[in-house]
Amino acid sequence: MGRAVTVAACALNQWALDFEGNLKRIVRSIGIAKTKGARYRLGPELEICGYGCLDHYYESDTLLHSFQVLAKLLESPATQDIICDVGMPVLHRNVRYNCRVIFLNKHVEEYFLPRIIQELTGQETVPFGDAVLATLDTCLGAEICEELWAPNSPHIEMGLDGVEIFANSSGSHHVLRKAHTRVDLVNSATAKNGGIYILANQKGCDGDRLYYDGCAMISMNGETVAQGSQFSLDDVEVLVATLDLEDVRSYRAEISSRNLAASKVNPYPRVKVNFALSSSGDVAVPTCMPIQWRHHSPEEEISLGPACWLWDYLRRSKQAGFLLPLSGGIDSSATACIVYSMCHQVCLAVKNGNADVLADVCRIVNDENYVPEDPREFCKRVFTTCYMASENSSQDTCNRAKLLAEQIGSYHINLNIDAAVKAIVGIFSMVTGRTPLFSVFGGSKRENLALQNVQARIRMVLAYLFAQLTLWTRGMPGGLLVLGSANVDESLRGYLTKYDCSSADINPIGGISKTDLKNFIQYCIENFHLTALRSIMSAPPTAELEPLVDGQVAQTDEVDMGMTYAELSIYGKLRKIAKAGPYSMFCKLINMWKEICTPREVASKVKHFFRMYSLNRHKMTTLTPSYHAENYSPDDNRFDLRPFLYNTTWSWQFRCIDKEVSKLEKKEEISLVEDTD
């Protein structure tokens, strides 16, 4: 037998329940893999039905249609003479399993098959369970997604049992700074035990808050030999590598501890296949050499990931573009820059010959002859920005928003909301006989907050009105998706008005911290040459909802919140990732901040955060669906399942903190007395 094997890992932009489209992309990837000489093709997790089915996974229709797609695959000439490894749900003994279905030339090797499959293969049953595939020249084992991340991954036992090729069908979503962990896990899987590891992954937005970032890869003996793209607009990407099985065997021969462990392993059931991944006389076939993985910086990830997510959402929702309330601050400006980055990616994809992207562009702009070449020109067609001024807005923010809109090319609107605000407050005054005042004019905190909220909510109403009718006024068909721009830290603290202009259709920055957004703005200045962002970066963040003082902004976000954005990021990570309640957070922070805060000051900060967090938690129930980019996201739809009605006094927890503060202060007093003596 030969020694060189050619394998393919696929990154596919599948869509939940889009069985028609999913089938086409699978067949296309198999065809590309065969063209590149691959004898084994691995696809993403649950690629037939789509990974993001959520509760649709439990519907009998999903099972039925998955088998119907499998039947189409078995019928297709494209699947002949290549081992195909596809992912789909299977019901066995009334239990639904996330399965890998491996077949070769219509022959799938004791699960009773549905009639549609029996008619094609002539088989009634196939083995079902945890087994490995033994070909004429090697042995192949499978993991599914999270098994790679588990402490006792299956590839460990498989490797000791003689499996040489490990295939992982994954549905791994993007999180900032996560890619290196995935790469390290894949490489370490074969570094200690030798072998070839193939990782296929979902890519794109398949119907919810997640973006799957591809990154298909192939590794051998602890080193990467092939790397797929992390962010691209290609619906189908096939990564192929030719590798020498003797390199695996030689590597393992040098690990004496492995030989001892292998003699004690429980063997896996083997499904024998009369097929070889290699061919005879392949000594001269060139094989792949190790490469250095190229990681994106966090700023590049923000520029590319949410941009690709927005493009998938736009084309699949069949809308004509986006509308963004652009305030001239960092958050809305960062959102605008992400849309501009999307326009860059679209133009680049079309330039590189991506016919699928061009077809989507023509449909979106309603011009079958249009070819996007200039990102600014394309931006004007699909992106509307709107500055909604009030008597509390400064000329500075108006100018910043206008200049940024000019530089990215968006269709920009300036409007004033004062008439609408006065009308709403006038109705209230007419009904109640009372007129609320801002606190600078003698009003209470409640009046002051209510007047701010009215402005914010009117902006939301106007945003949707202009999203529905702006293109109509320009003689163009279609409507626009409204973009929100509240960052993850503000959501955590609840520093936003419920149903204000952060209430939108989708939010590309809702999972990104203020700190990362500032760094991203700097990246855009340097890479997109958007000089308008310099003044936006230097300006203090402000909501501009309270009256100006001598024509200048007096209200700032961090003063309003009673905490800095840097502190908020720390609170968020401790609360969610470190699973810290008030007391545990206090205990961690008295050490982290011992150089800048006394224990009593730390206690005060922690109490203030938890009061504000719990008081505003109800806002998370209506939070705009946001791109998931941080593990401490407060989005209660999936990532942060917690109550939205709290006892905001936290009496027991805060009492524990107070006792600890008293102990520490007493200890400090004793220490000072001893030093004086």
XYZ file of C-alpha atoms in Angstrom:
677
model
C 0.000 0.000 0.000
C 0.950 3.617 -0.359
C 1.865 6.020 2.407
C 0.674 9.478 1.245
C -2.913 10.322 2.177
C -4.847 13.368 0.940
C -7.622 14.593 3.220
C -10.003 17.574 3.121
C -11.486 19.739 5.897
C -14.427 21.947 4.912
C -15.663 25.255 6.340
C -19.242 25.789 5.136
C -21.579 28.743 5.644
C -24.604 26.596 6.486
C -27.955 28.046 7.543
C -30.268 26.496 10.136
C -33.105 24.554 8.416
C -31.986 25.658 4.939
C -31.889 22.059 3.737
C -31.842 23.062 0.067
C -28.929 25.451 0.416
C -27.072 23.233 2.875
C -27.248 20.295 0.436
C -25.864 22.405 -2.407
C -22.941 23.618 -0.297
C -22.127 20.089 0.889
C -22.158 18.689 -2.664
C -20.053 21.609 -3.841
C -17.461 21.022 -1.134
C -17.250 17.310 -1.964
C -16.666 18.158 -5.609
C -13.862 20.589 -4.723
C -12.277 18.032 -2.380
C -12.263 15.388 -5.122
C -10.846 17.836 -7.651
C -7.967 18.503 -5.251
C -7.282 14.778 -4.939
C -8.770 14.146 -1.500
C -9.956 10.611 -0.632
C -11.634 11.647 2.640
C -13.870 14.688 3.114
C -14.858 16.058 6.538
C -17.659 18.608 7.017
C -18.854 20.746 9.970
C -21.018 19.578 12.858
C -24.716 19.083 11.974
C -24.027 20.472 8.508
C -27.142 18.900 6.964
C -29.711 20.629 9.190
C -27.482 23.530 10.264
C -25.832 23.881 13.661
C -28.090 26.638 15.033
C -31.395 24.742 14.957
C -31.853 25.213 18.703
C -35.286 23.724 19.669
C -35.959 22.752 16.049
C -33.448 19.987 16.756
C -36.227 18.181 18.671
C -38.743 18.295 15.825
C -39.457 15.161 13.812
C -39.397 17.265 10.633
C -35.732 18.036 11.207
C -34.929 14.321 11.407
C -37.028 13.550 8.326
C -35.521 16.274 6.165
C -31.989 15.393 7.287
C -32.438 11.840 6.034
C -33.947 13.154 2.816
C -30.818 15.233 2.265
C -28.653 12.224 3.105
C -30.524 10.258 0.427
C -29.756 12.985 -2.102
C -26.092 12.827 -1.140
C -26.006 9.047 -1.564
C -27.576 9.415 -5.011
C -25.178 12.119 -6.140
C -22.298 11.163 -8.464
C -20.186 13.682 -6.547
C -20.017 11.352 -3.536
C -18.566 8.388 -5.427
C -15.012 7.164 -4.704
C -14.474 9.395 -1.673
C -15.196 8.726 2.005
C -17.777 11.343 2.977
C -18.169 12.346 6.619
C -21.291 14.461 7.225
C -23.063 15.665 10.375
C -26.783 15.278 11.118
C -29.208 14.357 13.951
C -30.325 10.715 14.249
C -33.079 9.248 16.473
C -31.996 5.912 17.983
C -34.043 4.119 20.683
C -36.042 7.341 21.147
C -32.915 9.361 21.868
C -31.708 12.082 19.505
C -28.008 11.936 18.787
C -25.718 14.505 17.227
C -24.154 12.081 14.752
C -21.517 11.739 12.133
C -22.631 9.700 9.140
C -19.732 8.212 7.174
C -20.412 6.598 3.815
C -18.586 5.378 0.716
C -20.159 4.600 -2.663
C -23.694 4.240 -1.155
C -22.369 1.681 1.397
C -22.838 2.712 4.991
C -21.669 -0.033 7.419
C -27.187 -2.103 14.398
C -29.280 1.031 13.466
C -32.417 0.407 11.380
C -32.302 2.712 8.400
C -35.320 4.679 7.118
C -36.906 3.281 3.948
C -35.550 6.076 1.751
C -32.008 5.006 2.653
C -32.725 1.238 2.478
C -33.969 1.653 -1.075
C -30.706 3.290 -2.083
C -28.165 1.125 -0.287
C -29.940 -2.237 -0.041
C -29.127 -2.322 3.667
C -31.528 -2.580 6.594
C -29.119 -1.714 9.411
C -25.779 -0.039 10.083
C -23.538 -0.049 13.161
C -24.420 2.761 15.552
C -22.159 3.953 18.357
C -18.562 4.816 19.124
C -16.315 3.049 16.632
C -13.367 3.729 14.334
C -12.973 3.255 10.611
C -10.309 0.804 9.422
C -9.330 1.341 5.786
C -6.816 -0.777 3.864
C -3.959 1.568 4.771
C -4.822 3.384 8.018
C -7.334 3.854 10.831
C -9.560 6.888 11.287
C -11.434 8.026 14.418
C -13.973 10.796 14.988
C -14.595 13.472 17.601
C -17.423 15.977 17.583
C -16.726 19.621 18.412
C -16.487 19.999 22.205
C -14.897 16.583 22.704
C -11.639 18.249 21.644
C -12.003 20.651 24.607
C -12.866 17.916 27.143
C -10.300 16.850 29.812
C -10.436 13.231 28.615
C -10.843 13.644 24.858
C -11.604 10.498 22.795
C -8.536 11.060 20.613
C -6.318 10.052 23.559
C -7.693 6.500 23.783
C -8.087 6.289 20.019
C -4.466 7.214 19.444
C -3.285 4.576 21.895
C -5.486 2.061 20.036
C -3.704 2.735 16.767
C -5.929 5.376 15.185
C -3.712 7.536 12.978
C -6.183 10.122 11.675
C -8.552 12.057 13.959
C -11.432 13.978 12.400
C -13.345 16.657 14.304
C -16.627 17.950 12.875
C -17.068 21.232 14.728
C -19.554 24.041 15.292
C -17.190 26.399 17.107
C -18.252 30.055 17.262
C -16.060 33.125 17.311
C -15.076 34.850 20.534
C -12.378 37.510 20.661
C -8.939 35.991 21.338
C -10.295 32.409 21.156
C -8.686 31.162 17.925
C -5.259 30.531 19.451
C -6.839 28.251 22.080
C -8.521 26.165 19.390
C -5.273 25.925 17.406
C -3.275 24.972 20.502
C -5.773 22.233 21.388
C -5.605 20.721 17.906
C -1.815 20.763 17.810
C -1.467 19.403 21.336
C -3.870 16.546 20.456
C -1.142 15.019 18.273
C 1.966 16.434 19.965
C 1.946 13.865 22.816
C 0.529 10.916 20.892
C 1.344 11.558 17.251
C -1.162 11.434 14.403
C -3.028 13.586 11.908
C -5.842 15.845 13.179
C -8.427 17.293 10.774
C -10.756 20.050 12.025
C -13.749 21.167 9.943
C -15.907 24.029 11.192
C -19.099 25.903 10.459
C -18.672 29.468 9.169
C -20.932 32.515 9.011
C -24.205 33.530 10.700
C -26.644 30.625 10.573
C -29.576 32.446 12.112
C -28.713 33.876 15.533
C -26.197 35.872 17.591
C -23.232 33.621 16.848
C -20.693 33.928 14.083
C -18.841 30.721 13.220
C -15.357 31.636 12.123
C -14.245 28.723 9.968
C -10.548 28.221 10.754
C -10.506 24.725 9.246
C -7.103 23.233 9.909
C -5.001 20.102 9.515
C -2.241 19.231 11.975
C 0.305 16.422 12.170
C 2.522 15.426 15.094
C 1.883 18.677 16.964
C 2.385 21.090 14.071
C -0.060 22.860 11.757
C 0.314 21.864 8.116
C -2.725 23.633 6.607
C -4.711 26.696 7.752
C -8.086 27.864 6.475
C -9.337 31.449 6.648
C -10.987 32.696 9.827
C -13.146 35.391 8.236
C -14.287 35.329 4.628
C -17.428 35.735 2.542
C -16.881 32.433 0.704
C -19.786 30.079 1.431
C -17.646 27.010 0.716
C -13.993 26.617 1.633
C -12.152 23.321 1.249
C -8.750 22.833 2.868
C -6.677 19.927 1.527
C -3.363 18.440 2.670
C -1.296 15.448 1.561
C 0.577 13.795 4.417
C 2.876 10.807 4.920
C 1.507 8.130 7.270
C 5.057 6.913 7.920
C 5.792 10.234 9.618
C 3.092 9.417 12.162
C 4.459 5.918 12.738
C 8.041 7.147 13.122
C 6.945 9.875 15.545
C 5.075 7.370 17.710
C 7.976 4.927 17.707
C 10.049 7.530 19.583
C 7.532 7.809 22.450
C 8.325 4.873 24.752
C 5.648 5.831 27.318
C 3.029 5.633 24.576
C 3.982 2.056 23.735
C 3.428 0.989 27.354
C 0.071 2.801 27.601
C -1.082 1.345 24.273
C -0.673 -2.200 25.577
C -3.321 -1.508 28.262
C -5.941 0.331 26.198
C -9.474 -0.964 25.636
C -9.796 -1.447 21.873
C -12.406 0.442 19.856
C -14.793 -1.527 17.606
C -13.501 -1.329 14.053
C -15.650 -0.913 10.954
C -13.614 -2.340 8.085
C -13.760 -0.603 4.709
C -12.354 -2.033 1.505
C -10.917 1.332 0.477
C -7.576 3.087 0.775
C -6.843 6.771 1.334
C -3.457 6.348 -0.360
C -2.445 4.795 -3.645
C 0.458 2.579 -4.633
C 3.520 4.185 -6.159
C 3.081 7.483 -4.286
C 6.685 7.776 -3.069
C 7.281 10.849 -5.208
C 4.052 12.594 -4.205
C 4.925 15.884 -2.428
C 3.609 16.187 1.106
C 2.757 19.262 3.165
C 5.289 20.838 5.508
C 4.575 22.570 8.844
C 3.500 26.227 8.684
C 3.290 29.061 11.206
C -0.299 29.916 12.121
C -1.171 33.527 11.384
C -3.438 34.960 14.094
C -5.519 38.119 13.741
C -5.175 40.881 16.328
C -8.320 41.621 18.404
C -8.801 44.819 16.384
C -8.698 42.848 13.134
C -11.175 40.357 14.593
C -13.601 43.205 15.409
C -13.147 44.616 11.918
C -13.784 41.288 10.174
C -16.030 39.061 12.338
C -18.999 41.398 12.913
C -18.665 42.647 9.320
C -19.097 39.121 7.931
C -21.982 38.531 10.362
C -23.711 41.703 9.146
C -23.304 40.652 5.520
C -24.877 37.234 6.168
C -27.739 38.861 8.081
C -28.329 41.448 5.354
C -28.390 39.037 2.422
C -30.390 36.343 4.203
C -32.987 38.766 5.595
C -33.448 40.104 2.046
C -33.363 43.737 3.201
C -31.834 46.609 1.251
C -29.301 47.898 3.749
C -28.776 49.343 7.223
C -29.753 52.484 9.122
C -27.682 53.651 12.089
C -28.427 56.519 14.504
C -24.928 58.091 14.418
C -24.314 60.217 17.499
C -20.685 61.165 16.917
C -19.556 59.043 19.884
C -17.255 56.027 20.006
C -19.920 53.296 20.041
C -22.028 54.386 17.071
C -18.846 55.368 15.190
C -17.405 51.880 15.781
C -20.634 50.388 14.412
C -20.367 52.609 11.335
C -16.758 51.486 10.828
C -17.817 47.826 10.969
C -20.371 48.453 8.199
C -17.636 50.221 6.212
C -15.381 47.198 6.771
C -18.209 44.997 5.475
C -18.303 47.084 2.303
C -14.538 46.598 1.957
C -14.919 42.830 2.316
C -17.726 42.724 -0.257
C -15.722 44.699 -2.838
C -12.665 42.514 -2.229
C -14.696 39.304 -2.598
C -16.187 40.509 -5.896
C -12.745 41.560 -7.128
C -11.489 38.041 -6.326
C -14.242 36.511 -8.447
C -16.827 35.493 -5.832
C -19.940 35.128 -7.982
C -22.200 34.355 -4.996
C -21.349 37.674 -3.342
C -21.861 39.596 -6.577
C -25.286 37.980 -7.072
C -26.278 38.970 -3.516
C -25.042 42.536 -4.084
C -27.078 42.920 -7.282
C -30.219 41.705 -5.540
C -29.686 43.989 -2.518
C -29.154 47.149 -4.602
C -31.810 46.069 -7.147
C -29.438 46.416 -10.121
C -28.444 43.266 -11.989
C -25.608 45.075 -13.809
C -24.009 46.653 -10.732
C -20.464 45.710 -9.749
C -19.163 47.123 -6.428
C -15.615 48.403 -6.787
C -15.327 51.349 -4.371
C -16.297 50.628 -0.716
C -17.442 54.252 -0.225
C -19.713 54.147 -3.257
C -21.175 50.781 -2.205
C -21.584 52.119 1.337
C -23.774 54.973 0.059
C -26.111 52.438 -1.548
C -26.591 50.187 1.477
C -25.873 52.352 4.542
C -27.854 55.312 5.906
C -26.636 57.244 8.940
C -28.793 59.670 10.880
C -27.778 62.343 13.405
C -30.758 63.117 15.637
C -30.063 66.430 17.313
C -31.841 67.946 20.292
C -31.394 71.174 22.213
C -28.994 69.190 24.410
C -26.732 68.182 21.521
C -23.468 69.983 20.887
C -22.256 71.233 17.536
C -19.102 69.182 18.054
C -20.876 65.820 17.940
C -22.936 66.951 14.950
C -19.767 67.847 13.053
C -18.030 64.587 14.029
C -20.946 62.482 12.801
C -21.174 64.419 9.530
C -17.432 64.173 8.816
C -17.303 60.438 9.545
C -20.325 59.849 7.284
C -18.547 61.739 4.485
C -15.378 59.684 4.882
C -17.094 56.280 4.826
C -19.561 57.353 2.128
C -22.861 56.701 3.928
C -26.084 58.474 2.967
C -26.327 60.912 5.886
C -29.392 62.615 7.372
C -29.467 65.450 9.915
C -32.692 65.985 11.841
C -33.894 67.633 15.047
C -36.140 65.862 17.561
C -37.084 68.879 19.740
C -40.566 69.282 18.248
C -41.383 65.637 18.939
C -40.005 65.828 22.502
C -42.022 68.972 23.287
C -45.151 67.356 21.854
C -44.781 64.262 24.054
C -44.018 66.262 27.214
C -46.855 68.633 26.284
C -49.343 65.774 26.245
C -48.153 64.720 29.717
C -48.447 68.286 31.037
C -51.902 68.736 29.525
C -53.172 65.539 31.183
C -51.520 65.950 34.611
C -51.142 69.699 34.939
C -47.495 69.183 35.881
C -44.378 69.909 33.813
C -41.188 67.948 34.607
C -37.878 69.823 34.764
C -34.229 68.870 34.365
C -32.295 68.869 37.637
C -30.242 71.931 36.540
C -33.551 73.828 36.498
C -34.662 72.528 39.901
C -36.242 69.214 38.880
C -35.925 65.963 40.856
C -33.827 62.979 39.809
C -36.983 61.229 38.625
C -37.997 64.182 36.440
C -34.455 64.478 35.104
C -34.302 60.795 34.133
C -37.773 60.816 32.569
C -36.875 63.752 30.322
C -33.721 61.981 29.188
C -35.672 58.795 28.446
C -38.232 60.627 26.317
C -35.474 61.896 24.010
C -33.881 58.453 23.757
C -37.176 56.687 23.001
C -38.250 59.198 20.377
C -34.971 58.516 18.594
C -35.879 54.819 18.470
C -39.293 55.581 16.935
C -37.741 57.904 14.357
C -35.008 55.394 13.526
C -37.610 52.802 12.539
C -39.674 55.344 10.602
C -36.675 56.423 8.551
C -35.547 52.812 8.132
C -38.888 51.951 6.555
C -39.271 55.005 4.316
C -35.865 56.536 3.515
C -35.298 54.408 0.418
C -38.881 55.157 -0.675
C -38.108 58.897 -0.595
C -35.059 58.231 -2.781
C -37.075 56.269 -5.342
C -35.513 52.970 -4.293
C -37.251 49.728 -3.234
C -36.900 47.928 0.096
C -36.394 48.744 3.745
C -33.421 49.047 6.063
C -32.343 47.091 9.126
C -31.842 49.322 12.181
C -28.463 48.892 13.854
C -27.940 49.339 17.591
C -24.702 50.457 19.208
C -24.705 49.716 22.946
C -21.475 48.027 24.059
C -21.238 45.023 26.371
C -20.172 47.082 29.408
C -23.127 49.483 29.209
C -25.500 46.545 28.913
C -23.952 44.909 31.969
C -24.365 48.090 34.017
C -27.762 48.824 32.469
C -26.593 52.250 31.311
C -29.136 52.539 28.525
C -32.782 53.469 28.153
C -35.129 50.558 27.668
C -36.589 50.905 24.163
C -34.259 53.714 23.121
C -32.243 53.788 19.892
C -30.116 50.926 21.249
C -33.329 48.914 20.661
C -32.710 47.880 17.097
C -32.889 44.871 14.791
C -29.303 43.773 15.453
C -26.225 45.143 17.197
C -22.717 44.304 15.907
C -20.904 45.692 18.988
C -23.193 44.464 21.792
C -20.659 41.819 22.830
C -17.576 44.072 22.680
C -16.081 46.097 25.535
C -15.480 49.856 25.447
C -11.749 49.239 25.828
C -11.638 46.991 22.763
C -13.795 49.426 20.795
C -11.355 52.266 21.480
C -8.514 50.109 20.203
C -10.613 49.240 17.159
C -11.226 52.938 16.442
C -7.449 53.495 16.498
C -7.064 50.551 14.101
C -9.569 52.176 11.708
C -7.678 55.480 11.820
C -4.491 53.683 10.798
C -5.891 51.159 8.310
C -8.928 52.869 6.772
C -7.446 56.399 7.100
C -10.615 57.729 8.698
C -9.221 60.937 10.211
C -12.656 61.949 11.530
C -12.198 59.316 14.212
C -9.360 61.236 15.892
C -11.668 63.840 17.440
C -14.176 61.105 18.333
C -11.434 59.203 20.187
C -10.371 62.256 22.187
C -13.883 63.313 23.231
C -15.282 62.105 26.590
C -18.171 59.624 26.129
C -21.521 61.347 26.730
C -25.214 60.624 26.161
C -26.009 64.354 25.544
C -29.431 64.031 27.120
C -29.085 66.812 29.733
C -28.943 70.570 29.027
C -25.649 72.087 27.845
C -23.771 74.508 30.126
C -22.538 77.569 28.232
C -22.928 75.598 25.012
C -20.727 72.768 26.254
C -21.523 69.191 27.277
C -21.739 68.810 31.065
C -22.911 65.185 31.183
C -20.389 62.327 30.845
C -20.985 58.568 30.865
C -18.500 57.532 33.557
C -19.745 60.190 36.010
C -23.340 59.122 35.335
C -22.482 55.455 35.865
C -20.379 56.005 38.973
C -17.672 53.740 37.559
C -15.179 53.679 34.719
C -15.420 51.495 31.614
C -12.168 49.814 32.651
C -13.716 48.876 36.004
C -16.855 47.610 34.254
C -14.826 45.178 32.137
C -13.254 43.753 35.289
C -16.625 43.448 37.045
C -18.057 41.688 33.990
C -15.312 39.088 33.772
C -15.397 38.351 37.494
C -19.208 38.099 37.615
C -19.593 35.812 34.584
C -16.330 34.002 33.878
C -15.035 33.731 37.473
C -18.623 33.101 38.739
C -18.121 35.680 41.489
C -20.995 37.003 43.585
C -20.617 40.247 45.592
C -18.520 38.695 48.388
C -16.175 36.745 46.090
C -15.727 39.766 43.852
C -14.786 41.876 46.863
C -12.267 39.253 48.014
C -10.609 39.209 44.579
C -10.552 42.974 44.100
C -9.003 43.850 47.475
C -5.884 42.097 46.173
C -6.139 43.274 42.548
C -6.619 46.907 43.600
C -4.617 46.949 46.825
C -2.272 49.613 45.415
C -5.056 52.032 44.452
C -8.001 51.375 46.816
C -8.604 50.682 50.495
C -10.816 47.680 51.367
C -13.650 50.072 52.238
C -13.362 51.767 48.836
C -13.371 48.392 47.103
C -16.454 47.406 49.106
C -18.213 50.599 48.047
C -17.407 50.002 44.364
C -18.552 46.371 44.453
C -21.810 47.250 46.210
C -22.531 50.046 43.742
C -21.928 47.751 40.776
C -24.202 44.981 42.073
C -26.937 47.453 42.986
C -26.897 48.947 39.494
C -26.530 45.569 37.777
C -29.496 44.036 39.633
C -31.641 47.158 39.377
C -31.228 47.240 35.582
C -31.111 43.519 34.850
C -34.690 43.614 33.484
C -33.352 45.546 30.482
C -31.515 42.439 29.315
C -34.848 40.754 28.538
C -35.353 43.206 25.655
C -31.718 43.578 24.628
C -31.202 43.818 20.872
C -29.712 40.598 19.448
C -25.976 41.223 19.419
C -22.899 39.678 17.868
C -21.432 37.408 20.547
C -17.797 38.384 21.063
C -17.128 38.164 24.816
C -17.649 35.334 27.292
C -18.942 37.814 29.876
C -21.825 38.961 27.658
C -24.927 39.728 29.789
C -27.318 38.633 27.005
C -29.876 36.519 28.898
C -31.149 34.765 25.762
C -28.443 32.120 25.869
C -25.190 33.200 27.456
C -26.160 34.592 30.847
C -29.220 32.906 32.313
C -30.010 34.833 35.512
C -33.044 36.412 37.199
C -34.268 39.823 36.062
C -36.010 40.587 39.359
C -33.495 40.794 42.210
C -33.547 41.868 45.834
C -31.323 44.842 45.075
C -30.317 45.348 48.717
C -28.164 42.177 48.674
C -28.420 42.404 52.477
C -26.763 39.099 53.392
C -23.999 39.389 50.818
C -23.194 43.012 51.609
C -23.149 42.236 55.359
C -20.474 39.605 54.701
C -18.429 42.232 52.860
C -18.853 44.736 55.719
C -17.644 42.176 58.276
C -14.580 41.497 56.167
C -13.864 45.226 55.798
C -14.080 45.671 59.585
C -11.644 42.795 60.143
C -9.167 44.217 57.625
C -9.389 47.744 59.053
C -8.894 46.413 62.603
C -5.876 44.442 61.463
C -4.503 47.589 59.794
C -4.984 49.622 62.997
C -3.114 47.011 65.059
C -0.305 47.014 62.501
C 0.003 50.828 62.672
C 0.112 50.761 66.482
C 2.862 48.124 66.421
C 4.856 50.194 63.917
C 4.522 53.285 66.159
C 5.737 51.331 69.187
